[in-house]
XYZ file of C-alpha atoms in Angstrom:
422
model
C -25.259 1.676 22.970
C -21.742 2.768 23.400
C -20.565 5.786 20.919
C -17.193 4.390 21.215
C -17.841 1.040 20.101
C -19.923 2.483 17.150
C -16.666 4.324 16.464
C -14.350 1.695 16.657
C -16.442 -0.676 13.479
C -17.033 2.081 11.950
C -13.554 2.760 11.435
C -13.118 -0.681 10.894
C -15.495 -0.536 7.635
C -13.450 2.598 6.357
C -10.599 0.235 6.603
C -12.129 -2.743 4.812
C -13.098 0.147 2.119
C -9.749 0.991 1.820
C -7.981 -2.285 1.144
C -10.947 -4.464 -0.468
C -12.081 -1.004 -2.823
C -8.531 0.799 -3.081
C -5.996 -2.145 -2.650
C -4.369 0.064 0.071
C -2.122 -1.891 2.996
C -3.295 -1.615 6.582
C 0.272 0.211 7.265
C -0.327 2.383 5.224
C -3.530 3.914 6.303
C -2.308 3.536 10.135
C 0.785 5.198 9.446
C -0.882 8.240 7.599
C -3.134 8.647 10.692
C -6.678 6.627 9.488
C -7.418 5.528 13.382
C -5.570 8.781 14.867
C -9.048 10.329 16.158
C -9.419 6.915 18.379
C -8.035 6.196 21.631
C -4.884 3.901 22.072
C -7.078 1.133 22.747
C -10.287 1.901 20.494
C -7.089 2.356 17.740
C -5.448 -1.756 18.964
C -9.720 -2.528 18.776
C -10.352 -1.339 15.293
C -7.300 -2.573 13.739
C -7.788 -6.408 15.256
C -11.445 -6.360 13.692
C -10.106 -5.037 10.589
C -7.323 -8.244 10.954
C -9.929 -10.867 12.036
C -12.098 -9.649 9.034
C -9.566 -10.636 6.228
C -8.568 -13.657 7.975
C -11.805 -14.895 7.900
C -13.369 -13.006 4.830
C -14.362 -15.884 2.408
C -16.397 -17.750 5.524
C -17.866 -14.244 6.465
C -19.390 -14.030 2.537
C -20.178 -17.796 1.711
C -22.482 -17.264 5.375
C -24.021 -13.919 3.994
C -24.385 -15.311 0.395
C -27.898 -17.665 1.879
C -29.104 -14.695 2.677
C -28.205 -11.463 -0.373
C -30.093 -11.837 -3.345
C -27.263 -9.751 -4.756
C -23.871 -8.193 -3.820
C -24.660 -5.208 -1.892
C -22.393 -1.295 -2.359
C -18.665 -2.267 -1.106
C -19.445 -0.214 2.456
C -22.815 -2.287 3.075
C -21.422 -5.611 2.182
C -18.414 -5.156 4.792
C -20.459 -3.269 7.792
C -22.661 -6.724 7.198
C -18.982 -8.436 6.736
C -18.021 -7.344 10.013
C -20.524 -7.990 12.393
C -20.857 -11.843 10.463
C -17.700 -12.417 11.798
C -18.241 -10.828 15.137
C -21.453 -12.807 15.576
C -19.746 -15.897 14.598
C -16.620 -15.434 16.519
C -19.582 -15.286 19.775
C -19.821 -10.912 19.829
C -23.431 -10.095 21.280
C -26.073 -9.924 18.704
C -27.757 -6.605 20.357
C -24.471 -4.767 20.248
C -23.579 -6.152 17.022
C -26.576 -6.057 15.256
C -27.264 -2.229 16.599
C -24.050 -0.978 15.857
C -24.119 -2.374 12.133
C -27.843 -0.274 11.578
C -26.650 2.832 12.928
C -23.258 3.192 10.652
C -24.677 1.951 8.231
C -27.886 4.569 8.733
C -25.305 7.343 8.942
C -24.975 8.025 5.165
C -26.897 9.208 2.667
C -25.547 6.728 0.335
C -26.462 3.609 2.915
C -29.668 4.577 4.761
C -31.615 2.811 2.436
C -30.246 -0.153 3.618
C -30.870 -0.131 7.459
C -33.516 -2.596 6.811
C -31.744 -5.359 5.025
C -28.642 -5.134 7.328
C -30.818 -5.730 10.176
C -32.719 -8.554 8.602
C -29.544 -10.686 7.374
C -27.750 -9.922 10.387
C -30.748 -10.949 12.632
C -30.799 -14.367 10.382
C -26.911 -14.993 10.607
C -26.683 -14.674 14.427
C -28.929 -17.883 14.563
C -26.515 -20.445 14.309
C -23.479 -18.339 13.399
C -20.672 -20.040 15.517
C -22.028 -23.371 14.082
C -22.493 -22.141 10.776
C -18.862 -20.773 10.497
C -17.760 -23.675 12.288
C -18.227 -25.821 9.618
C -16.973 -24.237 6.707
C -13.585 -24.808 5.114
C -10.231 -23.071 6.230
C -10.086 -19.591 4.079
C -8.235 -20.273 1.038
C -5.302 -17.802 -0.298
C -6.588 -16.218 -4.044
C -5.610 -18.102 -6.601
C -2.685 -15.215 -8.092
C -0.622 -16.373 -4.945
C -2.161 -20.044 -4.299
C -1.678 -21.103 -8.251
C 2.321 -20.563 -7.831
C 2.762 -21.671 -3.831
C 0.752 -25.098 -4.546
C 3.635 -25.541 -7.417
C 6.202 -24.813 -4.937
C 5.465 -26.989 -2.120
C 2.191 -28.964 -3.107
C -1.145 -28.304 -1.997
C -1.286 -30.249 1.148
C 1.815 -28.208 2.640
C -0.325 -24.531 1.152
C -3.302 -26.294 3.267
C -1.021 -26.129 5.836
C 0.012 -22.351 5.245
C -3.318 -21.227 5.111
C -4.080 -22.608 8.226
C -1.432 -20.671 10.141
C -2.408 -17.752 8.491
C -6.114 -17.855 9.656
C -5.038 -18.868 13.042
C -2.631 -15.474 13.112
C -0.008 -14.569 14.781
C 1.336 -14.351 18.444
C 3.419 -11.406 19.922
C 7.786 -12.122 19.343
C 9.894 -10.283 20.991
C 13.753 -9.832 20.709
C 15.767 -9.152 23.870
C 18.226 -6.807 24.188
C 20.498 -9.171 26.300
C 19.488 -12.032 27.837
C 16.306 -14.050 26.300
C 16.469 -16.047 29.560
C 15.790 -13.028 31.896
C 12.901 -11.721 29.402
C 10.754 -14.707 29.610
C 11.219 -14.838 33.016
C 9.993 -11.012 33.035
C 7.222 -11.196 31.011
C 6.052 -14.702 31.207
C 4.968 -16.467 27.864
C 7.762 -19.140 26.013
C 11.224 -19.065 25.574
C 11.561 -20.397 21.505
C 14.936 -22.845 20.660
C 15.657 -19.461 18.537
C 15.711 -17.511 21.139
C 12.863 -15.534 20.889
C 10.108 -15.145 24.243
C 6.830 -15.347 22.307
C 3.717 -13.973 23.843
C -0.180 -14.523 23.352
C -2.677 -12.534 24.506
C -0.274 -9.714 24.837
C -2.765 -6.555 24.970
C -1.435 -3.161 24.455
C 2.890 -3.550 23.432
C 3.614 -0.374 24.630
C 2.741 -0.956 28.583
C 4.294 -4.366 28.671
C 7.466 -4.182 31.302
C 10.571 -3.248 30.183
C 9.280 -1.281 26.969
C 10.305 2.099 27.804
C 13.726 0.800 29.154
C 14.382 -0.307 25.883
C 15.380 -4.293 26.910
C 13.323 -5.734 23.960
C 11.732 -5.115 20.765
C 8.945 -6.691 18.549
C 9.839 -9.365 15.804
C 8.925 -12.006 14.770
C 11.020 -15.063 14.951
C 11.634 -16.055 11.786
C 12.642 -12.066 11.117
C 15.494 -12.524 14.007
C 16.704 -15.941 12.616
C 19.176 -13.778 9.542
C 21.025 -11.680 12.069
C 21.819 -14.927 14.176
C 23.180 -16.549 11.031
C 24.992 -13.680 9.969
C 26.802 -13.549 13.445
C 27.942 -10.166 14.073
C 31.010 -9.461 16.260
C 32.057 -6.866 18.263
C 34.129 -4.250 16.659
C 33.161 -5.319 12.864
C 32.135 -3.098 10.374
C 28.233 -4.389 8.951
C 25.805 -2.418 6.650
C 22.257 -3.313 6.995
C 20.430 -2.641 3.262
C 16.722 -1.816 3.601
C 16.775 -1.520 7.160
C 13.603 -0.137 8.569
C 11.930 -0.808 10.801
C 15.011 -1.266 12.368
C 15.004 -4.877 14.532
C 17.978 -6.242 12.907
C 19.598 -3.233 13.163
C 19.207 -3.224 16.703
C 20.260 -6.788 17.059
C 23.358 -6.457 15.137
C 24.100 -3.009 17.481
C 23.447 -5.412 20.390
C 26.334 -7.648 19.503
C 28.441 -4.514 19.456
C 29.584 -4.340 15.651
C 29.763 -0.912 14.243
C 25.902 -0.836 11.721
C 25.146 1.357 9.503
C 21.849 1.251 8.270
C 20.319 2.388 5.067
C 16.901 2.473 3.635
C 15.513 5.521 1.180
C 11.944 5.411 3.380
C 12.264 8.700 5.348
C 9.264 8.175 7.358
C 10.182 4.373 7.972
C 13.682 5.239 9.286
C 12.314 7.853 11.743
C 10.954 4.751 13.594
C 14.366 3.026 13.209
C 15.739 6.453 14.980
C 12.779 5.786 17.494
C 13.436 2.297 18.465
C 16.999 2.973 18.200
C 17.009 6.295 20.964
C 14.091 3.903 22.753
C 16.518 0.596 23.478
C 19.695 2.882 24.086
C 21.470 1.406 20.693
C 23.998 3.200 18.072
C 24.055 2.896 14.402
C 24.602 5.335 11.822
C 21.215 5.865 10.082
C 21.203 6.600 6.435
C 18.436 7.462 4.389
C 19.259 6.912 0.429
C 19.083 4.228 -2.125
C 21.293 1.229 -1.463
C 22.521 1.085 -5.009
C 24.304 4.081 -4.239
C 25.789 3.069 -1.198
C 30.073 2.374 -1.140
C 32.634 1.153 0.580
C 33.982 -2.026 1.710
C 32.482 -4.128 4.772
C 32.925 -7.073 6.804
C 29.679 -7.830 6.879
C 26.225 -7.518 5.625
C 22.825 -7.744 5.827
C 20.630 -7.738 2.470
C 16.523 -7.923 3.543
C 15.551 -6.908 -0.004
C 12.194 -5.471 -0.928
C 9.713 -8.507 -1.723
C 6.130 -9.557 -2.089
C 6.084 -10.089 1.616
C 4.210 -12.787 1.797
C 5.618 -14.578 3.790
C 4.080 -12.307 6.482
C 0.355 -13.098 5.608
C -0.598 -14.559 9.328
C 0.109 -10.697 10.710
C -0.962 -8.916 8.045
C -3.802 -10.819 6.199
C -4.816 -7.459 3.839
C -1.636 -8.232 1.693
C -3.422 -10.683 -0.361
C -6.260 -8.391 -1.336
C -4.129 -5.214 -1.583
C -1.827 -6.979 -3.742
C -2.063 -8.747 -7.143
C 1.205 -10.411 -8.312
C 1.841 -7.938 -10.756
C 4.638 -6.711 -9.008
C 6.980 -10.066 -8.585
C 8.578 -9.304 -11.849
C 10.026 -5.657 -10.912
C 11.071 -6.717 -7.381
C 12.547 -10.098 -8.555
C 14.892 -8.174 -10.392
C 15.400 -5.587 -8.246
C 16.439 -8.194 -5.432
C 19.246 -9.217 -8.172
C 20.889 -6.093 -8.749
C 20.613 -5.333 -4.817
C 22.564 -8.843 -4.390
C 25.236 -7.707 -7.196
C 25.690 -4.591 -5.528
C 26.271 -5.412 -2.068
C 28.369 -8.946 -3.660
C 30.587 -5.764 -5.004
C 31.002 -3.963 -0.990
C 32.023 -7.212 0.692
C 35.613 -7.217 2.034
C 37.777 -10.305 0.955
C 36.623 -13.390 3.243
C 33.229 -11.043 4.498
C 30.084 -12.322 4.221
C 26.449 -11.439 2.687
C 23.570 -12.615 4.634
C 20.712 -12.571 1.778
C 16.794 -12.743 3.414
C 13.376 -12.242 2.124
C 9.819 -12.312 4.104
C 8.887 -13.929 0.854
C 7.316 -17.825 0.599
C 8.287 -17.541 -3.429
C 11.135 -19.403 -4.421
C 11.519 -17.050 -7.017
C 12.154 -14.392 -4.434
C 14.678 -16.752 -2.596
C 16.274 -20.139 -3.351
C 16.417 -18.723 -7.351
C 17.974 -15.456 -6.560
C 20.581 -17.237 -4.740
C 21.287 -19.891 -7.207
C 21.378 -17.275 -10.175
C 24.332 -14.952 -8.134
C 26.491 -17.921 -7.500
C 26.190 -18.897 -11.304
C 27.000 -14.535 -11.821
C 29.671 -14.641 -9.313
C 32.212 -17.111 -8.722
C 33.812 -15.691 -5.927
C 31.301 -16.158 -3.645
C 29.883 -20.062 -2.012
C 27.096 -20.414 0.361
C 28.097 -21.122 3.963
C 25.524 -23.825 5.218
C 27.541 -24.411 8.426
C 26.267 -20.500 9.050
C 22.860 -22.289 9.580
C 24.071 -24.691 12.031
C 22.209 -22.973 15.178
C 19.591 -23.862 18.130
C 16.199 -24.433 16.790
C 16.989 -24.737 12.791
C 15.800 -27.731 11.888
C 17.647 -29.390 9.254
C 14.612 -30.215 7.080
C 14.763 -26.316 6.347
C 17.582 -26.397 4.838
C 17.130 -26.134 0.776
C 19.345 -27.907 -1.546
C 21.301 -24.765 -2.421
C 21.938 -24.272 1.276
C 19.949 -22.109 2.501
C 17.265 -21.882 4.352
C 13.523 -21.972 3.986
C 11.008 -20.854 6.769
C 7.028 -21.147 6.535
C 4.298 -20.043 8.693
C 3.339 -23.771 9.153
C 6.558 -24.515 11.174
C 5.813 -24.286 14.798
C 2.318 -24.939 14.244
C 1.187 -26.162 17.627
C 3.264 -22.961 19.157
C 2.152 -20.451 16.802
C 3.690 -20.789 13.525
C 5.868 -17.669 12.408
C 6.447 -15.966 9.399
C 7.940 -17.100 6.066
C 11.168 -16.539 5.169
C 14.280 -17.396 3.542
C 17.631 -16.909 4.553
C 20.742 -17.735 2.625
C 24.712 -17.023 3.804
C 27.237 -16.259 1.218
C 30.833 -15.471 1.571
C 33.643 -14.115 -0.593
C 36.399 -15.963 -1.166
């Protein structure tokens, strides 16, 4: 039995813990250093098990319902959790099965239970890859499902929740030509103009990573900076910048960014990636309501319910509840009043949420062209390779979903919207 691989689920329980028991996101504990005692790849190991886990959570506890005459303690329930979906996703029952005993015999507090985690586990690896086969396509909870089934009708969420259980290939951004990249690296050249990547492995010892000629992002997050269209020389602020990949692609183009976001710890890695890929922007760290001056350009990605970005980061439905929507829906508004109020004469606002709520898009949009009447949407702004005109909404802008590009991956949801001052 290998110490390391005990290691490695172990952590990936704590992580479970954390976001099923304490609502916490998965960035957040990897950023404050949960997997930091792991090597690089035991680190990239735990945190995929911890992924495939909440992907496939309700089939993992409608297999281990046949067999718990009750809910077990939160830790039991996702040590047995995790190796279900192992053992269904083909993992070796010995391994699995051993591994799940021992950390679940290493506390006090789950001992008693070394028994019963070896008996259901025993019972689910018969017939697990049928079993979990068969059952339905995990289902979003009904605080986010209720409202996205009134947006867009439940055979389209059907549709969503598929890509999101399928997950997410690797998108990278090139620092110059996309062309060159794929031809690097391999993988698929998107109408976008992103090189998309599956079965990636570790990011950091792919070629060309230390040079700085790409970055990670997805392609629906590099779609707004291609629709705001920066040119050399110009003057663009990017508000709520980090982690910093449309900062980089507007410094790319040569315009003069300045990027501002009041996460210190966030902007440290827009620093990083910015020293990394050999790019120049002023970084600021502060509140963008507080932020002056008068630009030709810029970039709004406002603070949202992210999820639109579900597929990568499948914990957001269980750390999250919906209560939130109401505070950031209005704090998207006054961030789009604000930055309406730094926009030269003739500049132009490029407005962008990872969000799949209208409420968070299409309606912000609509509600500052009704507040200010200097400012029309520019749909011809949209008019690029690989937007499909069936995105576009009725007020012009445009509307992204995981389900798009399903046979290639999907990618994330978004929505994108170009205004400009008359």
């Amino acid at each position: 039995m290998s110490q390391s691989s005990v290691q490695v689920r172990r952590s990936a329980v704590y992580l479970l813990d954390q976001v099923l028991g304490e609502g916490r996101l998965l960035s957040e504990l990897i950023n404050s250093g949960a997997l930091d005692k792991l090597a690089p790849e035991d680190r990239a190991r735990a945190q995929r098990l911890t992924t495939e886990v909440l992907r496939g959570l309700e089939r993992a506890d409608r297999l281990l319902q046949k067999h718990l005459k009750k809910t077990p303690s939160l830790t039991v329930h996702n040590v047995l959790r995790l190796a279900t979906v192992e053992l269904c996703q083909g993992g070796a029952a010995h391994g699995v099965v051993n591994d799940a005993v021992e950390i679940t015999g290493k506390s006090k507090r789950t001992m008693a239970m070394k028994g019963l985690v070896n008996a259901v586990l025993r019972k689910v690896a018969d017939g697990g890859p049928e079993n979990w086969a068969a059952l339905r396509i995990p289902r979003l909870p009904k605080w986010l499902r209720s409202p996205l089934v009134a947006a867009y009708g439940a055979e389209v969420v059907k549709k969503i929740e598929a890509a999101h259980f399928a997950g997410a290939p690797l998108d990278l951004t090139a620092k110059g030509d996309a062309g060159a990249l794929q031809r690097s690296l391999g993988g698929m050249l998107s109408e976008t103009g992103t090189v998309r990547l599956t079965d990636a492995g570790q990011v950091s010892t792919l070629p060309g990573f230390k040079k700085g000629s790409w970055w990670v992002q997805d392609a629906a997050a590099a779609i707004p900076v291609k629709i705001l269209n920066p040119q050399e020389g110009e003057k663009i602020l990017d508000l709520c910048a980090a982690p910093g990949g449309k900062t980089m692609q507007i410094a790319a183009k040569g315009a003069q960014v300045t990027a501002v976001d009041d996460n210190p710890h966030r902007m440290e890695r827009v620093r990083e990636n910015l020293k990394r890929t050999h790019l120049k922007a002023d970084v600021v760290v502060g509140d963008v309501l507080a932020q002056d001056g008068q630009w030709d350009a810029i970039l709004l990605d406002a603070p949202c319910s992210a999820t639109g970005t579900i597929r990568r980061h499948p914990d957001l439905p269980y750390a999250k509840d919906g209560s939130e929507f109401g505070e950031l829906i209005d704090l998207q508004a006054a961030m789009l009043d604000h930055a309406i109020g730094l926009l030269k004469p003739g500049g132009r606002l490029v407005f962008c949420t990872c969000s799949l709520l209208p409420d968070e898009g299409e309606c912000q949009v609509e509600d500052a062209l009704m507040r200010h009447t200097s400012m029309r949407v520019d749909q011809e702004a949209l008019n690029l390779p690989g937007i499909d005109s069936d995105w576009i909404t009725e007020e012009g802008g445009l509307r992204l979903r995981p389900d798009f590009w399903a046979e290639q991956g999907g990618m994330d949801g978004f929505y994108v919207a170009c205004l400009r001052k008359a």
